[in-house]
PDB file of C-alpha atoms in Angstrom:
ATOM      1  CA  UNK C   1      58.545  86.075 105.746  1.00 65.00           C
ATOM      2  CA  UNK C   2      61.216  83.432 106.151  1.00 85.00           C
ATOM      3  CA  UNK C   3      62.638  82.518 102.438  1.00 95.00           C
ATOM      4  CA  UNK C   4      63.811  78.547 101.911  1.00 98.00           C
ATOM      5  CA  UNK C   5      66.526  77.574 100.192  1.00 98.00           C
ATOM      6  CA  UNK C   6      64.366  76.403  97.376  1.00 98.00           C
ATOM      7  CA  UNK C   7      63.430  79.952  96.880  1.00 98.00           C
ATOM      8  CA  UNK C   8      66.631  81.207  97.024  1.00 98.00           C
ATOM      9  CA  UNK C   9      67.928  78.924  94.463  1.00 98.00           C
ATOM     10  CA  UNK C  10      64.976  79.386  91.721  1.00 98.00           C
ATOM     11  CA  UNK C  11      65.314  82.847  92.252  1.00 98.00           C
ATOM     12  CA  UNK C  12      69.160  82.614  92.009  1.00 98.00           C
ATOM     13  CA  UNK C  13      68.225  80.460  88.536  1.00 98.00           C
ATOM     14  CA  UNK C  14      65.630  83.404  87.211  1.00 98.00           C
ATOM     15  CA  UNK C  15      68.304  86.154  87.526  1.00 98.00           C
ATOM     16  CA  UNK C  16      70.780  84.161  85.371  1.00 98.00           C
ATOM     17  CA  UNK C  17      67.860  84.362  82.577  1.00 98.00           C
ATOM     18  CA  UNK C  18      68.207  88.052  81.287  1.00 97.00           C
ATOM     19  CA  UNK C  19      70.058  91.483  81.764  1.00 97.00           C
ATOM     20  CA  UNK C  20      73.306  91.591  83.824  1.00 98.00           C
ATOM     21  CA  UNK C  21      73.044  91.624  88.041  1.00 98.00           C
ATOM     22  CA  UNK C  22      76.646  92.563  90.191  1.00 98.00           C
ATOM     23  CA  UNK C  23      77.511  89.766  92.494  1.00 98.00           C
ATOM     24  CA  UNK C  24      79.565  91.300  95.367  1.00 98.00           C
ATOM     25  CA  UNK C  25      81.893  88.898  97.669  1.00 98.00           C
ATOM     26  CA  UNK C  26      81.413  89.500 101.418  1.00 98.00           C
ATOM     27  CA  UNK C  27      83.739  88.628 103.862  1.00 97.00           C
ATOM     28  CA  UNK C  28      81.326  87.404 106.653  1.00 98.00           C
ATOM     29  CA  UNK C  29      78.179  87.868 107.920  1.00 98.00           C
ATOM     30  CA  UNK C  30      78.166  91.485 108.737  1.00 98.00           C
ATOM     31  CA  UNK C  31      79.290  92.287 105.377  1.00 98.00           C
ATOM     32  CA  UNK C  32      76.578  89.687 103.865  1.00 98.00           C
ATOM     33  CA  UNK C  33      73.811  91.512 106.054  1.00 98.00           C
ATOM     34  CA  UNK C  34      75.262  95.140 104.750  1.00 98.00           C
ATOM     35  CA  UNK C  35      74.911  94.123 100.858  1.00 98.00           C
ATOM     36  CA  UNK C  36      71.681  92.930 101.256  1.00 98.00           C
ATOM     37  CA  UNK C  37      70.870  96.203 103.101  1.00 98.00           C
ATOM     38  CA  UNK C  38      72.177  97.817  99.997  1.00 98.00           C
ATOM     39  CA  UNK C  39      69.898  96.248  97.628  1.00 98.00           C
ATOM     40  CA  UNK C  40      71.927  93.585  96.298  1.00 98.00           C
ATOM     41  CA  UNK C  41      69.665  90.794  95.064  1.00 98.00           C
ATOM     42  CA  UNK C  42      72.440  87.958  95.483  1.00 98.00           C
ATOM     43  CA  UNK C  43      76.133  87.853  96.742  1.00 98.00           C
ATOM     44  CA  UNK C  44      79.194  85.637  96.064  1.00 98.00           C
ATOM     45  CA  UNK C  45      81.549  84.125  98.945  1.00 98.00           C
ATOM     46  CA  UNK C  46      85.377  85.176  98.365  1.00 98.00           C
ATOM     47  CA  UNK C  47      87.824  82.432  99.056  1.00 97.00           C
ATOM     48  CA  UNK C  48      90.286  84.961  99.776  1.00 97.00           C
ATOM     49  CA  UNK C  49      88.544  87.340 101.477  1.00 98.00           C
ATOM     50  CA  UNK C  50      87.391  85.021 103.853  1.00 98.00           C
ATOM     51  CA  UNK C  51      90.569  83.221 104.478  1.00 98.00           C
ATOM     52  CA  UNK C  52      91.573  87.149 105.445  1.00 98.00           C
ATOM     53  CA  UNK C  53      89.209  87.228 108.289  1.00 97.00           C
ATOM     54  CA  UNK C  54      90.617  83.740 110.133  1.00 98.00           C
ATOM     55  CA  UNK C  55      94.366  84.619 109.708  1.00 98.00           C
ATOM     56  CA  UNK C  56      94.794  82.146 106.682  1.00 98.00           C
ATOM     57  CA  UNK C  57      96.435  82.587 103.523  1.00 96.00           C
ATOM     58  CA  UNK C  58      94.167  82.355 100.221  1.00 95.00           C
ATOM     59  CA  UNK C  59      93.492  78.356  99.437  1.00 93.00           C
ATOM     60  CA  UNK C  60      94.743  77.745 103.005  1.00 95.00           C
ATOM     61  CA  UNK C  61      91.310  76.669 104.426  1.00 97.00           C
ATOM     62  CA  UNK C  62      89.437  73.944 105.160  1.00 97.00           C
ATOM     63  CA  UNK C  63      86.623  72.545 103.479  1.00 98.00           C
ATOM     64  CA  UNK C  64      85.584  72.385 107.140  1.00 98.00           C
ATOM     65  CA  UNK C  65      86.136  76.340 107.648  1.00 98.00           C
ATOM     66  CA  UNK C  66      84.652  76.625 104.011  1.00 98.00           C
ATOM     67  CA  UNK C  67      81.654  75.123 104.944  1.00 98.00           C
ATOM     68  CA  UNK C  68      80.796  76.708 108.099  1.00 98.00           C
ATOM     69  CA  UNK C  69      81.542  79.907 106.808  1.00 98.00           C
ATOM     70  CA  UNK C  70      79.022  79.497 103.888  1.00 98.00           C
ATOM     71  CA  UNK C  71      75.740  77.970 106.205  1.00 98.00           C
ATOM     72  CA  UNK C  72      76.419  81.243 108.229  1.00 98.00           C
ATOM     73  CA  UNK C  73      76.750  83.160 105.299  1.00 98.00           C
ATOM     74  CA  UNK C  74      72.824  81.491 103.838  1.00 98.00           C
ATOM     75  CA  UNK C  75      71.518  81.359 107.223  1.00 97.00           C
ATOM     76  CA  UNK C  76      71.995  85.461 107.899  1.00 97.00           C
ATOM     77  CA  UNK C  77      70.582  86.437 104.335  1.00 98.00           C
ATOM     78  CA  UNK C  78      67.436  86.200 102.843  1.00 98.00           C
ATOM     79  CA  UNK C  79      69.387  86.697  99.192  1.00 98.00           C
ATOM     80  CA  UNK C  80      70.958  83.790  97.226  1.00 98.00           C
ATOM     81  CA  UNK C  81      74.460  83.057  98.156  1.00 98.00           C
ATOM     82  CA  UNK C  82      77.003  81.519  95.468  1.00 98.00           C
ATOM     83  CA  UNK C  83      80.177  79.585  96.897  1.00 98.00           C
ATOM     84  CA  UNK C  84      83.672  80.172  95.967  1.00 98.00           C
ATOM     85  CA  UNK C  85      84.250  76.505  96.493  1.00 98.00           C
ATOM     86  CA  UNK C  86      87.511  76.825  95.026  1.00 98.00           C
ATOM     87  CA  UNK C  87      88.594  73.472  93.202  1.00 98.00           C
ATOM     88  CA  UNK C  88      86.390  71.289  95.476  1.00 98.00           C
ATOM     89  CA  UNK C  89      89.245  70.793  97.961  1.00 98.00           C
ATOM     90  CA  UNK C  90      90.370  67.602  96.224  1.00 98.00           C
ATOM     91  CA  UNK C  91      91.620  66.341  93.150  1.00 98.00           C
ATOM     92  CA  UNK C  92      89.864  62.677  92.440  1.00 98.00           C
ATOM     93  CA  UNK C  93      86.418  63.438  90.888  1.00 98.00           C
ATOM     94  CA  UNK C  94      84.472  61.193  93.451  1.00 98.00           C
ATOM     95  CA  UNK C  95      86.301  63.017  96.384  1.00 98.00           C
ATOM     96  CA  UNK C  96      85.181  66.672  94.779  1.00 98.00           C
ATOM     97  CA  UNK C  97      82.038  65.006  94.605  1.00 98.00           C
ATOM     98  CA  UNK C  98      81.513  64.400  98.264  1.00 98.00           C
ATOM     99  CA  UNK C  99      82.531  67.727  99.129  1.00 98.00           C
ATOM    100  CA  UNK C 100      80.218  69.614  96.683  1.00 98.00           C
ATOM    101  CA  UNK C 101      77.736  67.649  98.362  1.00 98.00           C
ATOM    102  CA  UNK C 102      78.777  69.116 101.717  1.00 98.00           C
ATOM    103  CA  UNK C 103      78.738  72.235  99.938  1.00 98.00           C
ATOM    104  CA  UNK C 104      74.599  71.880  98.598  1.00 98.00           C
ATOM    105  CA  UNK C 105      74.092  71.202 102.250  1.00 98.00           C
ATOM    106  CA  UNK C 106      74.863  73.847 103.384  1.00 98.00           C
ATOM    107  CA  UNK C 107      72.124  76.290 102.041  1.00 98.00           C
ATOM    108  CA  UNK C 108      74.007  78.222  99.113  1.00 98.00           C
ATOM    109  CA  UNK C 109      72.183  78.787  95.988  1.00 98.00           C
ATOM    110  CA  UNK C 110      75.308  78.515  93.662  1.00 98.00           C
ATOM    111  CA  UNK C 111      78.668  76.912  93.529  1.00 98.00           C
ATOM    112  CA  UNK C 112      81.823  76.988  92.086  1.00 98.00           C
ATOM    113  CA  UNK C 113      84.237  74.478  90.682  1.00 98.00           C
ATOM    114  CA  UNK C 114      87.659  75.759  89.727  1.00 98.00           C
ATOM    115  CA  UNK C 115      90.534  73.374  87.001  1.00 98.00           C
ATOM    116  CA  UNK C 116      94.015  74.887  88.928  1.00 98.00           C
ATOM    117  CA  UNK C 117      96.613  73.023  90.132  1.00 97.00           C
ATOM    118  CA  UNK C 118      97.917  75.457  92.623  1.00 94.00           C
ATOM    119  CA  UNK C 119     101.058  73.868  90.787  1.00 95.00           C
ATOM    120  CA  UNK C 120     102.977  77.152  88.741  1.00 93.00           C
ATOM    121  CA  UNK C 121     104.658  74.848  86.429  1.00 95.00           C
ATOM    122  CA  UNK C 122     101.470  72.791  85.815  1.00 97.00           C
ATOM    123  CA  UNK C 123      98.835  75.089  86.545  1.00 97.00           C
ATOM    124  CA  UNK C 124      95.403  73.476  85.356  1.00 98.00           C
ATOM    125  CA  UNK C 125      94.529  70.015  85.708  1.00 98.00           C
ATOM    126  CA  UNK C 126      94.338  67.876  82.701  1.00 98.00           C
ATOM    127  CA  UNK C 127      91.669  68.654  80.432  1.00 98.00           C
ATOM    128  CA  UNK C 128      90.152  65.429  81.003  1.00 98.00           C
ATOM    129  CA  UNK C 129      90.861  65.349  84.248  1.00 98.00           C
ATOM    130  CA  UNK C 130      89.389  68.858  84.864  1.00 98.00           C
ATOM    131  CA  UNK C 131      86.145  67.646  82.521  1.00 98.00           C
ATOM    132  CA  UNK C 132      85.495  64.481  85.126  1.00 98.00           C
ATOM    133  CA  UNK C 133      85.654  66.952  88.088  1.00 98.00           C
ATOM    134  CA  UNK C 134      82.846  68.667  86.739  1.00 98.00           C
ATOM    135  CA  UNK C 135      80.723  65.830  85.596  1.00 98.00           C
ATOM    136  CA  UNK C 136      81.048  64.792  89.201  1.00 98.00           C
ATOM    137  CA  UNK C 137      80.122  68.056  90.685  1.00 98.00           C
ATOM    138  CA  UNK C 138      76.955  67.915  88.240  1.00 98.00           C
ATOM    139  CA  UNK C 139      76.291  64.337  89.682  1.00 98.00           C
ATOM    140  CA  UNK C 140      76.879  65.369  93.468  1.00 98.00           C
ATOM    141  CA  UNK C 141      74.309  68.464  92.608  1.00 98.00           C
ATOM    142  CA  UNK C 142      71.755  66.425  91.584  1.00 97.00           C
ATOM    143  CA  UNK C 143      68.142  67.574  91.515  1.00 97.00           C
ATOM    144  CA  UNK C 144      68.520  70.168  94.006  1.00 98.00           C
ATOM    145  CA  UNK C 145      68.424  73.188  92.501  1.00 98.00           C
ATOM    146  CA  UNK C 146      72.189  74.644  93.012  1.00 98.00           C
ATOM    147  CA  UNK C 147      73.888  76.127  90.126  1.00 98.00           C
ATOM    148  CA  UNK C 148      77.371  75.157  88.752  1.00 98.00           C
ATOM    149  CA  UNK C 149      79.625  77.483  87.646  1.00 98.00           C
ATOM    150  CA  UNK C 150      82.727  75.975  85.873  1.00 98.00           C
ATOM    151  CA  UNK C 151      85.662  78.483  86.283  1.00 98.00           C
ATOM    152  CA  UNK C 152      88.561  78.163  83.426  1.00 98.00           C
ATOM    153  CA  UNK C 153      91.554  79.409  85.705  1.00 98.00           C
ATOM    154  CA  UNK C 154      94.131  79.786  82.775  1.00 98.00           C
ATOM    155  CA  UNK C 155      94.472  83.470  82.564  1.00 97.00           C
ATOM    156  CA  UNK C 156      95.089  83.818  86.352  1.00 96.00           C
ATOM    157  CA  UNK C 157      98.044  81.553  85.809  1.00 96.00           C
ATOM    158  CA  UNK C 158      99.357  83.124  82.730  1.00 95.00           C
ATOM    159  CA  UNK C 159      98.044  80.662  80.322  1.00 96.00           C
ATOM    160  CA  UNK C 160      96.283  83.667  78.165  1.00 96.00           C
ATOM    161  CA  UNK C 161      95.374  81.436  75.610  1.00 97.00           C
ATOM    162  CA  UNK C 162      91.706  82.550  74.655  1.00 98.00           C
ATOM    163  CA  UNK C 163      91.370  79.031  72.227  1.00 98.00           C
ATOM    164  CA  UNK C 164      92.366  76.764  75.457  1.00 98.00           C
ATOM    165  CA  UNK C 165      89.867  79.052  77.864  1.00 98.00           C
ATOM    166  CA  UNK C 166      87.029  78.633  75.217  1.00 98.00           C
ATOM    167  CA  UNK C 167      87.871  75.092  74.650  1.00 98.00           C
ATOM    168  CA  UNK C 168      87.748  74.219  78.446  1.00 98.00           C
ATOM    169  CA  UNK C 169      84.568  76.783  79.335  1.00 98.00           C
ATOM    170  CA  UNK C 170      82.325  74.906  76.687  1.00 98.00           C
ATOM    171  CA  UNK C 171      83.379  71.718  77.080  1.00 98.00           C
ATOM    172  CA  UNK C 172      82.329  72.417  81.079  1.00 98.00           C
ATOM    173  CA  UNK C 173      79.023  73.974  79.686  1.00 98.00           C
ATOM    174  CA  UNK C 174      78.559  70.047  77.963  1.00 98.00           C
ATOM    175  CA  UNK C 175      79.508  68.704  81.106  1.00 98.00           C
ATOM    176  CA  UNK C 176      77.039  70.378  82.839  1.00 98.00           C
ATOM    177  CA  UNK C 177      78.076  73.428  84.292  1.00 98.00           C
ATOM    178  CA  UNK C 178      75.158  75.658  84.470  1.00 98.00           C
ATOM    179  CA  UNK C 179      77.350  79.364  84.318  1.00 98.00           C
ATOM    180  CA  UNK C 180      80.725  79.976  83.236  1.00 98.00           C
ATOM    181  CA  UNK C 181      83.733  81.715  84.531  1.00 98.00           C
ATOM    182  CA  UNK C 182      86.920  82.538  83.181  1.00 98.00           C
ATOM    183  CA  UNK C 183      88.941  85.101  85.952  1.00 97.00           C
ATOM    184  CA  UNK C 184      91.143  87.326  84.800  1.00 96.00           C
ATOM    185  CA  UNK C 185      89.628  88.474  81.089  1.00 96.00           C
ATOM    186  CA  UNK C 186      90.526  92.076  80.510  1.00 95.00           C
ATOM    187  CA  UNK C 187      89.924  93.187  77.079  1.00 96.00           C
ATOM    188  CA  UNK C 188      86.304  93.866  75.188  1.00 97.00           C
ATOM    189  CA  UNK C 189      87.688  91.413  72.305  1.00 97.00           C
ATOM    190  CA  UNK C 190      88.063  88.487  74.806  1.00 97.00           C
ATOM    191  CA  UNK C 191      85.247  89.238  76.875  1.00 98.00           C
ATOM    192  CA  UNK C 192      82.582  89.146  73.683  1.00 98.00           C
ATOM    193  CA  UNK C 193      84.118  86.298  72.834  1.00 98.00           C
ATOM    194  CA  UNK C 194      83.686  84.005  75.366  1.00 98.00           C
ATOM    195  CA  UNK C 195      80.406  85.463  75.829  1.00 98.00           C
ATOM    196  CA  UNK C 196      79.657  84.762  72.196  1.00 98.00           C
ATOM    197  CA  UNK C 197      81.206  80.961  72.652  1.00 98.00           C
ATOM    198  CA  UNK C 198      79.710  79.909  75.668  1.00 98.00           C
ATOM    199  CA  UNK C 199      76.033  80.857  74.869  1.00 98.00           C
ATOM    200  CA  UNK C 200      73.212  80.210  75.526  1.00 97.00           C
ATOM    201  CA  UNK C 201      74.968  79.455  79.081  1.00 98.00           C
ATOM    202  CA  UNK C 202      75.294  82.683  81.028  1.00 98.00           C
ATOM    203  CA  UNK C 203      79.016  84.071  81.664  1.00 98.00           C
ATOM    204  CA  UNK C 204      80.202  85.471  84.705  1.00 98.00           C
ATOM    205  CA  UNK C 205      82.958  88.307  84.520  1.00 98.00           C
ATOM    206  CA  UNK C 206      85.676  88.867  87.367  1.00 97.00           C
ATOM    207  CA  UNK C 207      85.571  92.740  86.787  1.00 94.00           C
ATOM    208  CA  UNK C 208      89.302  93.246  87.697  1.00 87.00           C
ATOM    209  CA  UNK C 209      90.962  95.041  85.221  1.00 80.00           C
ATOM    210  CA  UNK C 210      88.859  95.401  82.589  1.00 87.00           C
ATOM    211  CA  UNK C 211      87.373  98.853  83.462  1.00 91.00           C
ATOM    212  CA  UNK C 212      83.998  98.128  82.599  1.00 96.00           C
ATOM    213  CA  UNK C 213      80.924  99.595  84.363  1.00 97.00           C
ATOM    214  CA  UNK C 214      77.867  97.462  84.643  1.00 97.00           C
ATOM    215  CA  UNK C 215      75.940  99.010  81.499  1.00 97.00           C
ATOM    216  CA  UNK C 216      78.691  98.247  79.526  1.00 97.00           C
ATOM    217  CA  UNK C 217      79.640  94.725  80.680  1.00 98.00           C
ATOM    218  CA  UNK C 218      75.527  94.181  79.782  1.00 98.00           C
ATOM    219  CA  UNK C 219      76.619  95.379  76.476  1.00 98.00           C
ATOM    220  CA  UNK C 220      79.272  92.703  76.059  1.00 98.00           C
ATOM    221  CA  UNK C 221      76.611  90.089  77.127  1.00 98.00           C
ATOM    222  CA  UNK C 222      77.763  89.340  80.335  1.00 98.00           C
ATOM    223  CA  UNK C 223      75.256  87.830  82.765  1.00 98.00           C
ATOM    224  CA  UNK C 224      76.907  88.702  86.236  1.00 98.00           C
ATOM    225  CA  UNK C 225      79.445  90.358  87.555  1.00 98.00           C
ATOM    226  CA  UNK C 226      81.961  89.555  90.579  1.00 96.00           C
ATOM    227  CA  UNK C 227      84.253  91.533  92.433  1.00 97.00           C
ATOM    228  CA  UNK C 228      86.372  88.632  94.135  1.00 95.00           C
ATOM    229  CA  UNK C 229      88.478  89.871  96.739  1.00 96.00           C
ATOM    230  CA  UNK C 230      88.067  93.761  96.112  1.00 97.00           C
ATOM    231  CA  UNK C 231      85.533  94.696  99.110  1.00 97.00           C
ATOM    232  CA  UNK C 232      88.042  92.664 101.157  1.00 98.00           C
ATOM    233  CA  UNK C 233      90.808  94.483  99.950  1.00 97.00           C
ATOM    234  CA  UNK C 234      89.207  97.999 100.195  1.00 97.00           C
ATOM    235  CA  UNK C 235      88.130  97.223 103.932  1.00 97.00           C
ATOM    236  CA  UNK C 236      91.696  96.128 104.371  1.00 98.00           C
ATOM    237  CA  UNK C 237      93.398  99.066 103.398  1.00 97.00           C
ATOM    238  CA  UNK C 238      91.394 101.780 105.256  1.00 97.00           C
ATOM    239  CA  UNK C 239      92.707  99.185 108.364  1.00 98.00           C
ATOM    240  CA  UNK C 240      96.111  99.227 107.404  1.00 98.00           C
ATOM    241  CA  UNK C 241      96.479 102.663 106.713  1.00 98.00           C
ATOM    242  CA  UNK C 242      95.020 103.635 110.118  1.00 98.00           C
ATOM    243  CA  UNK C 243      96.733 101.190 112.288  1.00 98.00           C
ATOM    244  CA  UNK C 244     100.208 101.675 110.415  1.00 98.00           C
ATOM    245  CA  UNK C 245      99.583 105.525 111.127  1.00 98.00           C
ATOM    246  CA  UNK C 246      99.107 104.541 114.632  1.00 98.00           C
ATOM    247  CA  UNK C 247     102.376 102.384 114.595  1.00 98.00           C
ATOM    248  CA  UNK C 248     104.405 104.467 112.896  1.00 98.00           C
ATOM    249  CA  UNK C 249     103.297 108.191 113.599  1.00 98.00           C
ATOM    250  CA  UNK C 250     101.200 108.152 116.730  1.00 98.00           C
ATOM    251  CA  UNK C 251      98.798 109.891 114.860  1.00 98.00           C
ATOM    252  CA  UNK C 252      95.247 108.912 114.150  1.00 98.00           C
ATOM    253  CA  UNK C 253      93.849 110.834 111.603  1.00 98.00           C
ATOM    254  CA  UNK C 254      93.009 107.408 109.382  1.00 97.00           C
ATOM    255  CA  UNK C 255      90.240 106.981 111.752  1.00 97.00           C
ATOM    256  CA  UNK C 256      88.539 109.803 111.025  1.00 95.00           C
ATOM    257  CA  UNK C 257      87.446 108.176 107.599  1.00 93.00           C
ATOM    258  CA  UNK C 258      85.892 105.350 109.229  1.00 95.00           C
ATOM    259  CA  UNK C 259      81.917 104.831 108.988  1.00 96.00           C
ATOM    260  CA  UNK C 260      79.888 105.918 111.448  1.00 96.00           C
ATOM    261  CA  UNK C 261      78.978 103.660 114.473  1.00 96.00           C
ATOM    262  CA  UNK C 262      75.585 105.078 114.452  1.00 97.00           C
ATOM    263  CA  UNK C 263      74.597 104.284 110.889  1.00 97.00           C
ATOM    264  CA  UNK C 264      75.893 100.406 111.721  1.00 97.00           C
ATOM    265  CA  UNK C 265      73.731  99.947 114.672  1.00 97.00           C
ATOM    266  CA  UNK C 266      70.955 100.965 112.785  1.00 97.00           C
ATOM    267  CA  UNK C 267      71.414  98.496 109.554  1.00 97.00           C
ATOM    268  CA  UNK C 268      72.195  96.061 111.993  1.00 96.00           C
ATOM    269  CA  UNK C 269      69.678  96.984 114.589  1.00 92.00           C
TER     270      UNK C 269
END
């Protein structure tokens, strides 16, 4: 049974209702195809791990190379798909805008709206600034079912100011943001209470360093949970460590940990 976008997108909505549901970030299509395989019941793009796979630097792509990579990504799945649309690829509110719009076309179920600069000394945009972008994204969303997330970047940058991060997260939630999304929380304390600020809005945890498992993230009253660029970094270091072997040793046992062929051809079969 083919499954619309519609569907994917109301049932992307339900699952942000109640209980807590791990959103893992695939790199492409194969790896989209293998999480749904696994049971997943929705999966996150990865900026980074997707700039990996074309020889690009994180926040090097296109919103071009962005876009085609996420209508392959919803086209090969029958699972919701929410875009790391990084910070809309433009600064000016009306230009975000027309990308997000882009973005809706392009099948995903979610998307993402980040408030960095890129800029170390001046890492988030101005509050107002960063409030208009999402107002705009809200607009450029419209009626068609796609969920905003509004990401507060500060403790990525090392702003760890938990007052500024709630601050910015609710005053996205007013702005329309449908889920928030503050990267880089670590600690139980911070965690509940962001949780605890942002509600009844659902939060979204990076799981990075905070050690959590999924029961206990639940606990906290997290909604989801993302992995970012994890998968992409685990798939990357079995590679490395083989083909350095093979570099520097002429030895090739590294391979010998790989997954079998057999058991791909037959998910993918």
């Amino acid at each position: 049974m083919h499954v619309t976008t519609a569907d994917k997108r109301a049932t992307f909505r339900k699952m942000h209702e109640s209980g807590c549901f791990i959103l893992p970030n695939p790199v492409d299509v194969g790896s989209a195809k293998a999480l749904q395989h696994l049971g997943f019941k929705a999966i996150a793009s990865s900026s980074a791990g997707f700039a990996w796979t074309i020889g690009k630097a994180d926040n090097h792509v296109t919103v071009e190379d962005v876009c085609q990579h996420l209508a392959a990504l919803s086209s090969a799945v029958d699972i919701p798909v929410n875009a790391d649309f990084e910070g809309g690829f433009a600064v000016e509110p009306d230009k975000v805008a027309d990308n997000v719009e882009r973005g809706v076309r392009t099948g995903v179920a979610g998307l993402s709206i980040e408030d960095s600069t890129g800029d170390k000394d001046k890492p988030l945009y101005d509050r107002v600034l960063a409030v208009e972008r999402i107002k705009a994204s809200r607009k450029a969303i419209g009626d068609s079912g796609t969920l905003l997330v509004g990401r507060c970047e500060a403790y990525l940058w090392g702003v760890t100011d938990l007052k500024l991060v709630i601050d910015r997260l609710t005053t996205y939630a007013d702005a329309g943001a449908d889920c928030l999304y503050a990267p880089g929380l670590k600690s139980r304390e911070d965690i509940a209470a962001v949780v605890k600020a942002v509600a009844p809005k659902p939060f979204n945890l990076l799981i990075g360093g905070s050690g959590l498992s999924l029961q206990e993230a639940q606990d906290l009253g997290v909604r989801r949970i993302s992995v970012g660029g994890s998968l992409a970094r685990a798939a990357w270091g079995g590679f490395m460590r083989a083909a350095k072997e093979m570099a520097e040793k002429g030895t090739f046992t590294e391979l010998g940990g790989g997954y079998p062929g057999g058991e791909l051809n037959k998910m993918f079969g």
